[in-house]
PDB file of C-alpha atoms in Angstrom:
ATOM      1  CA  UNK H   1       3.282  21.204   1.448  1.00 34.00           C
ATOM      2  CA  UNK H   2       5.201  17.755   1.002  1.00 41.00           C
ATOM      3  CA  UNK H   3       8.072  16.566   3.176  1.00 44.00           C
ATOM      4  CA  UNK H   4       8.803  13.621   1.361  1.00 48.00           C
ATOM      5  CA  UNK H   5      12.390  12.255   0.190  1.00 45.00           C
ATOM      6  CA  UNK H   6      15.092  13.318   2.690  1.00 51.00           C
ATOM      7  CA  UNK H   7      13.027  16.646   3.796  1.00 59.00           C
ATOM      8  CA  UNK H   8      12.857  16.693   7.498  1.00 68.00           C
ATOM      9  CA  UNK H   9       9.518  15.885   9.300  1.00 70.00           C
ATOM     10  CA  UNK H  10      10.622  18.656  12.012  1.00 70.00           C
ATOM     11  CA  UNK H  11      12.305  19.065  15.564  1.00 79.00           C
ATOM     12  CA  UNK H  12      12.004  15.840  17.940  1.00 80.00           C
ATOM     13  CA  UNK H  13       8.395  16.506  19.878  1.00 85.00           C
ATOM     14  CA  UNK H  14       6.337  17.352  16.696  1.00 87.00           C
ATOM     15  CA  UNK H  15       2.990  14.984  16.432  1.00 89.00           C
ATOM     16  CA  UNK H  16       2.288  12.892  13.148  1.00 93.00           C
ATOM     17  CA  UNK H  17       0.189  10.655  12.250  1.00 94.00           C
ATOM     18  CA  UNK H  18       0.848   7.052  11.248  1.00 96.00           C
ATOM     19  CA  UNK H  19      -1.485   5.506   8.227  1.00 96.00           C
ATOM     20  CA  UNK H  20      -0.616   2.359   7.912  1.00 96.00           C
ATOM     21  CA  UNK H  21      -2.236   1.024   4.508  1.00 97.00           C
ATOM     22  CA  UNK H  22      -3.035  -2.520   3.331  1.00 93.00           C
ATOM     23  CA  UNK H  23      -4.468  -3.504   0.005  1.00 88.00           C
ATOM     24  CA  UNK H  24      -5.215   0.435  -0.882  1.00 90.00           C
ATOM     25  CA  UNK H  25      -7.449   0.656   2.625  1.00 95.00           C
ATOM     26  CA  UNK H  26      -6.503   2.335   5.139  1.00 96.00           C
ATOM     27  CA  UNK H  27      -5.667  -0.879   7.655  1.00 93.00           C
ATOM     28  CA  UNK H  28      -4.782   1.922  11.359  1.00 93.00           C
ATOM     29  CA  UNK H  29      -4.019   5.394  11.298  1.00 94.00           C
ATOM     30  CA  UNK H  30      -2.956   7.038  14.476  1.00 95.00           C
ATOM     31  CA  UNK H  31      -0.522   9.706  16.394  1.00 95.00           C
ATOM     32  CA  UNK H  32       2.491   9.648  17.379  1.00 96.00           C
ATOM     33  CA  UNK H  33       5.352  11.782  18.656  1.00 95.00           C
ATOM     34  CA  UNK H  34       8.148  12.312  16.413  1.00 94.00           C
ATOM     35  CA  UNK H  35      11.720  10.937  18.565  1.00 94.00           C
ATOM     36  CA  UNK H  36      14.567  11.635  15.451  1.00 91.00           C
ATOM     37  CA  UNK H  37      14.426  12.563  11.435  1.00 91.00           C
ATOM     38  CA  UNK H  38      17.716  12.235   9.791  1.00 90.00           C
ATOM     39  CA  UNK H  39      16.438  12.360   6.145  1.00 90.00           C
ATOM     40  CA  UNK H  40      16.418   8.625   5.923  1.00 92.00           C
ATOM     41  CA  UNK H  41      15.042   7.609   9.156  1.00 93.00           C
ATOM     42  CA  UNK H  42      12.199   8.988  10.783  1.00 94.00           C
ATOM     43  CA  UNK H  43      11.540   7.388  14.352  1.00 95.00           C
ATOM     44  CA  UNK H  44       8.372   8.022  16.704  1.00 96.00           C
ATOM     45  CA  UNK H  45       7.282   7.064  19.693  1.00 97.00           C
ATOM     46  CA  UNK H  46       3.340   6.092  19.623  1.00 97.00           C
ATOM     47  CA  UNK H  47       1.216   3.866  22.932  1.00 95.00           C
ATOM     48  CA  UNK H  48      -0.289   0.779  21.711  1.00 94.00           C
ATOM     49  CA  UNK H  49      -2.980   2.018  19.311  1.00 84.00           C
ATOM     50  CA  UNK H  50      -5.711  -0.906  18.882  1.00 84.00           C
ATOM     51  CA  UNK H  51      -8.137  -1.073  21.711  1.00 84.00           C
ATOM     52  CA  UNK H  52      -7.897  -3.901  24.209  1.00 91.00           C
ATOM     53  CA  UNK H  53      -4.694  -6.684  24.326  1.00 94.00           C
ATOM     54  CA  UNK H  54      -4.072  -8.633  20.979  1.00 94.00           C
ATOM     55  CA  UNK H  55      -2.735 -12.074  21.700  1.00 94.00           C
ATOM     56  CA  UNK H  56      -0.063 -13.349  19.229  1.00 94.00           C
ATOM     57  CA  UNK H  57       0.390 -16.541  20.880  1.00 94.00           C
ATOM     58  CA  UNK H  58       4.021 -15.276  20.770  1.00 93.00           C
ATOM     59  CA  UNK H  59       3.687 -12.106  22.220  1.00 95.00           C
ATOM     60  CA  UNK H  60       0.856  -9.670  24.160  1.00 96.00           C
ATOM     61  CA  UNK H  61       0.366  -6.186  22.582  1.00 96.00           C
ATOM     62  CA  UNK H  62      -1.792  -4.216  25.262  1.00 96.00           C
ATOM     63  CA  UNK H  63      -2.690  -1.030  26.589  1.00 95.00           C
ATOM     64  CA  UNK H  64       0.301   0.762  28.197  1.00 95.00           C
ATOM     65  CA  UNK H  65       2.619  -1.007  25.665  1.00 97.00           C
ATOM     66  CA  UNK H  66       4.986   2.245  24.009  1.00 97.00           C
ATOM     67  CA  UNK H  67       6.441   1.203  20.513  1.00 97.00           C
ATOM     68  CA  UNK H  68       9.128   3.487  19.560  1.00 96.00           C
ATOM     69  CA  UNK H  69       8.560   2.985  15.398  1.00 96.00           C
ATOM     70  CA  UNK H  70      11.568   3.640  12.696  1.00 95.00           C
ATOM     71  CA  UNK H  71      10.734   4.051   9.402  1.00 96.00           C
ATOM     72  CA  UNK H  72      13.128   4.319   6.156  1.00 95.00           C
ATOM     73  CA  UNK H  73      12.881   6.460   3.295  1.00 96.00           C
ATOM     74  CA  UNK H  74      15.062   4.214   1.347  1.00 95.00           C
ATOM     75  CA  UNK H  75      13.956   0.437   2.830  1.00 95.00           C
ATOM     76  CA  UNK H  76      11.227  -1.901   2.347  1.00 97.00           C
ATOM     77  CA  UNK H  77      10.723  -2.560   6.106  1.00 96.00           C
ATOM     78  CA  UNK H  78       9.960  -0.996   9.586  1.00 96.00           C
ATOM     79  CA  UNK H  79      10.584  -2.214  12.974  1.00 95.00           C
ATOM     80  CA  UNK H  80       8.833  -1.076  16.325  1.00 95.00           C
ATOM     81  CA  UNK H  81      10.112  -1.595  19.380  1.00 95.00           C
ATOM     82  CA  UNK H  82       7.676  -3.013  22.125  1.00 97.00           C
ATOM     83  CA  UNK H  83       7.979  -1.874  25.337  1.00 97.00           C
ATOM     84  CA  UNK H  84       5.539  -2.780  28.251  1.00 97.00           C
ATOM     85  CA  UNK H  85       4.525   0.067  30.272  1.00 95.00           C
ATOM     86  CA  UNK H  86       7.266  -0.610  32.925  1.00 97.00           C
ATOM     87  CA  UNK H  87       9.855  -0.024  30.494  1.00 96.00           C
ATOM     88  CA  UNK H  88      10.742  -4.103  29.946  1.00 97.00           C
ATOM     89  CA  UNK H  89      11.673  -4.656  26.261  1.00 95.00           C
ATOM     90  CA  UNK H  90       9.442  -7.103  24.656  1.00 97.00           C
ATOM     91  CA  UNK H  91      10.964  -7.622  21.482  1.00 95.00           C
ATOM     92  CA  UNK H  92      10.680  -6.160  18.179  1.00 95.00           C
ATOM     93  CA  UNK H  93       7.919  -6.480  15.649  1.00 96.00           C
ATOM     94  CA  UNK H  94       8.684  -5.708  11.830  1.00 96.00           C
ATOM     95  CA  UNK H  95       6.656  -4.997   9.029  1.00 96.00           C
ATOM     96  CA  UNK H  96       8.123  -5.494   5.302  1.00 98.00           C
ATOM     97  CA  UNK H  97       6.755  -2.374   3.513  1.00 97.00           C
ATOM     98  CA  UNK H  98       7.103   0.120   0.290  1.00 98.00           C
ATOM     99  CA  UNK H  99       9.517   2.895   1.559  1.00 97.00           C
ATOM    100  CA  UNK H 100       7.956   5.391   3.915  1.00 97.00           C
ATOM    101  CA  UNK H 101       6.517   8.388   2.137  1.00 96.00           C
ATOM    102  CA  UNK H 102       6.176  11.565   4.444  1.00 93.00           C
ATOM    103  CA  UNK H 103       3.207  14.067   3.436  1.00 90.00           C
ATOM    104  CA  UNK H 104       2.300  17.610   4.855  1.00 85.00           C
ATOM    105  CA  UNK H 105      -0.715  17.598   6.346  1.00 73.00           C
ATOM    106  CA  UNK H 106      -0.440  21.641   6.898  1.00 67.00           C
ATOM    107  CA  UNK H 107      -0.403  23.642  10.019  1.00 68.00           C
ATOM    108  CA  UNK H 108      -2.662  22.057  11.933  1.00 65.00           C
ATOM    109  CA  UNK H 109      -1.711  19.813  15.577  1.00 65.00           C
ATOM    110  CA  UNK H 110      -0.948  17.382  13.273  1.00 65.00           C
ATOM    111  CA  UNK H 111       1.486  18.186  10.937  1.00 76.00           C
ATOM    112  CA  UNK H 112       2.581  15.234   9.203  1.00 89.00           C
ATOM    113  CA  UNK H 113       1.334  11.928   7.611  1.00 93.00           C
ATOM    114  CA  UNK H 114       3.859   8.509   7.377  1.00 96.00           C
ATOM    115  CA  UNK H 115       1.961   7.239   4.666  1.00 96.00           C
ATOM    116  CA  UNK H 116       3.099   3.131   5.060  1.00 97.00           C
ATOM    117  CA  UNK H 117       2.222   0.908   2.760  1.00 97.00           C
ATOM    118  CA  UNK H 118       2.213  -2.621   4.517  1.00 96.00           C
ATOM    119  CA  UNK H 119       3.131  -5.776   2.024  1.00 97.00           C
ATOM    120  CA  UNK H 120       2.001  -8.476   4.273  1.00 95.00           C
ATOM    121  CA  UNK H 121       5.195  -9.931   5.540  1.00 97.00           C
ATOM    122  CA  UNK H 122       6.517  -9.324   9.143  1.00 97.00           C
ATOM    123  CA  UNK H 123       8.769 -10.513  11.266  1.00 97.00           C
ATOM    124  CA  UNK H 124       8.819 -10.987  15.760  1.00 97.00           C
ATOM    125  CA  UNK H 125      11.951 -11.019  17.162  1.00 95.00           C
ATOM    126  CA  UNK H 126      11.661 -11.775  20.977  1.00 95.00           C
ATOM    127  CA  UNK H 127      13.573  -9.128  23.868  1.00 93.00           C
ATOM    128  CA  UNK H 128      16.202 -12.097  24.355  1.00 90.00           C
ATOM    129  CA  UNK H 129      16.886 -13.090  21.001  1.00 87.00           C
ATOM    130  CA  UNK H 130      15.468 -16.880  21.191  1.00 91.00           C
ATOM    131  CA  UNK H 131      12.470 -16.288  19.489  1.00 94.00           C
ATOM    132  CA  UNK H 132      12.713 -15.391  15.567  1.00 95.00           C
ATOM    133  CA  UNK H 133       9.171 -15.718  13.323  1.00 97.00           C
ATOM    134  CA  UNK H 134       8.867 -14.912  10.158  1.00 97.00           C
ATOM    135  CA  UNK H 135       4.911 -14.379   9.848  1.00 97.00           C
ATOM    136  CA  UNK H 136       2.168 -13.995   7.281  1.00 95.00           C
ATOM    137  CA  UNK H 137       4.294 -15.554   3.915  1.00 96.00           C
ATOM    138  CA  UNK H 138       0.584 -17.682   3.553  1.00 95.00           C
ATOM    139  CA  UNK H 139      -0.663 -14.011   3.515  1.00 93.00           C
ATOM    140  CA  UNK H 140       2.130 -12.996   0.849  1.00 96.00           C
ATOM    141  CA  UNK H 141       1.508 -15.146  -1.505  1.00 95.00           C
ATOM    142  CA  UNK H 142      -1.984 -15.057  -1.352  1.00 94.00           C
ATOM    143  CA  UNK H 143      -2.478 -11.886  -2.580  1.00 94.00           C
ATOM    144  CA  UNK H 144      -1.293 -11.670  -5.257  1.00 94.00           C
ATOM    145  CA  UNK H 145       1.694  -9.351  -5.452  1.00 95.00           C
ATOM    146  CA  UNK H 146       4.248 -10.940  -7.559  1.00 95.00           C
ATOM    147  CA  UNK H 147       1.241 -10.649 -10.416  1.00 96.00           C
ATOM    148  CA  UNK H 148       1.140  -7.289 -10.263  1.00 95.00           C
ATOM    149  CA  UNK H 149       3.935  -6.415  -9.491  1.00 96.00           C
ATOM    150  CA  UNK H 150       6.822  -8.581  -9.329  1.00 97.00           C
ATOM    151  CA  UNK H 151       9.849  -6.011  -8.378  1.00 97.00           C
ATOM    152  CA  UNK H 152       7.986  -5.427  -5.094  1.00 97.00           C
ATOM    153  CA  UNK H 153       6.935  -9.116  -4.366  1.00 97.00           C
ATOM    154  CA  UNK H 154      11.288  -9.574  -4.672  1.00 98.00           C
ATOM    155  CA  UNK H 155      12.059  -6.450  -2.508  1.00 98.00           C
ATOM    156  CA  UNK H 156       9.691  -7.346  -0.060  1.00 98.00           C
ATOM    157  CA  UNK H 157      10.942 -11.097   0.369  1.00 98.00           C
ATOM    158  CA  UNK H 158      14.655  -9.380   0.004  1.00 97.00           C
ATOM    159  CA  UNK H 159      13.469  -7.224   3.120  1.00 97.00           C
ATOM    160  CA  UNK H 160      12.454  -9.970   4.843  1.00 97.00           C
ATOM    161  CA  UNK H 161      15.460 -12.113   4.982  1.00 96.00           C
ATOM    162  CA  UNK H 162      17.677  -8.667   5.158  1.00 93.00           C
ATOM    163  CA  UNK H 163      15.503  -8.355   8.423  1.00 94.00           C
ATOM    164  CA  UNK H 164      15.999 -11.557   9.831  1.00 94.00           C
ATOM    165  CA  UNK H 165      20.289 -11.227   9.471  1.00 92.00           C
ATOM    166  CA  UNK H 166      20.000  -7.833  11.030  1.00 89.00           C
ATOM    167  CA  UNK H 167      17.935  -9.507  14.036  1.00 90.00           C
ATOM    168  CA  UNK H 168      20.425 -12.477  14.535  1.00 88.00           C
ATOM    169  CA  UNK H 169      23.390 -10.559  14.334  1.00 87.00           C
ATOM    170  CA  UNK H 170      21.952  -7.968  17.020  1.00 83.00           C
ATOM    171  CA  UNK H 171      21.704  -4.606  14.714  1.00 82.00           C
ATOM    172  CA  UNK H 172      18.144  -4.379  16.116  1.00 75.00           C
ATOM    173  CA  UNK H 173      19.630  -3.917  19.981  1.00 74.00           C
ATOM    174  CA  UNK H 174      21.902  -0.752  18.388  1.00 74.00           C
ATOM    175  CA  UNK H 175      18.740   1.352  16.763  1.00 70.00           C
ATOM    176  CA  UNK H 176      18.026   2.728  19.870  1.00 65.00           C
ATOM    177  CA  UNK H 177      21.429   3.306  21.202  1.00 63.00           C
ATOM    178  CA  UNK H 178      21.549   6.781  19.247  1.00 57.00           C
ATOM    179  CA  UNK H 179      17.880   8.030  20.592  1.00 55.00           C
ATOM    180  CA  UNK H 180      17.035  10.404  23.370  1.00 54.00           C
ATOM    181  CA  UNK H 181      15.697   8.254  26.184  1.00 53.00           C
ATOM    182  CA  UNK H 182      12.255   8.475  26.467  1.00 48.00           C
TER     183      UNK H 182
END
């Protein structure tokens, strides 16, 4: 069973499971509830999944934190939402990545795999706008992707800077504008 391309992942409520992968290892892999699937975008809503608070410098991720997650199909990125527990946007943290793939996982409570492939670049975009970082290029070029493989080393830095416009000209604030409330 495979619900990849622009197969739906199911109704909004159905648990998957996030594996986020980084250099062919598995880097996190945890659930989530699934929010919207249009065939292009899937978008779940997941609680801070590391254990304890992880201090950017920039930002606090912590327990109670709710990311609502949207992943493309068809784009070389995915941004999360941060919430804090109270509901108070934090900002939103991107990841430049291969196009989401979604697998069957069968019938079990967890039907569904978003297989992401993360290609080292990200981007923070503060709640209020004033903060923009683009993060981890060192990271980038260390390892070694435009050797390998030099179409995804240009869509990746393509995604980055595509991500940056969308975050100064506010398209971040309307991805949530179409999504049940939570």
């Amino acid at each position: 069973m495979s619900a990849s391309s622009s197969e739906s992942v199911g109704a909004p409520g159905v648990q998957v499971e996030v594996r986020l992968v980084k250099a062919g290892r598995t880097k996190i892999r945890y659930p989530a509830t699934l929010i919207a699937d249009d065939g292009a975008r899937v978008v779940v809503r997941a609680p801070w999944a590391a254990d304890g608070v992880r201090d950017f410098g920039f930002v606090r991720f912590e327990p109670g934190d709710v990311f609502t997650e949207h992943y493309w199909r068809d784009r070389w990125y995915a941004v999360k939402e941060v919430r804090a527990g109270d509901g108070t946007l934090k900002g939103w943290y991107c990841d430049v990545t291969r196009p989401t793939v979604v697998r069957g996982l069968g019938t079990g409570e967890l039907r569904y795999e978003l297989l992401v492939e993360d290609l080292d670049l990200d981007l923070w975009a503060s709640a209020d706008g004033a903060t923009v970082l683009r993060l981890d290029e060192d990271e980038f070029e260390e390892s070694g992707l435009a050797d390998r493989d030099p179409v995804a080393a240009d869509a990746a830095r393509r995604a980055l800077d595509e991500l940056e416009l969308l975050v100064r000209d506010g398209s971040f604030t309307k991805l949530s504008d179409r999504l049940p409330p939570s």
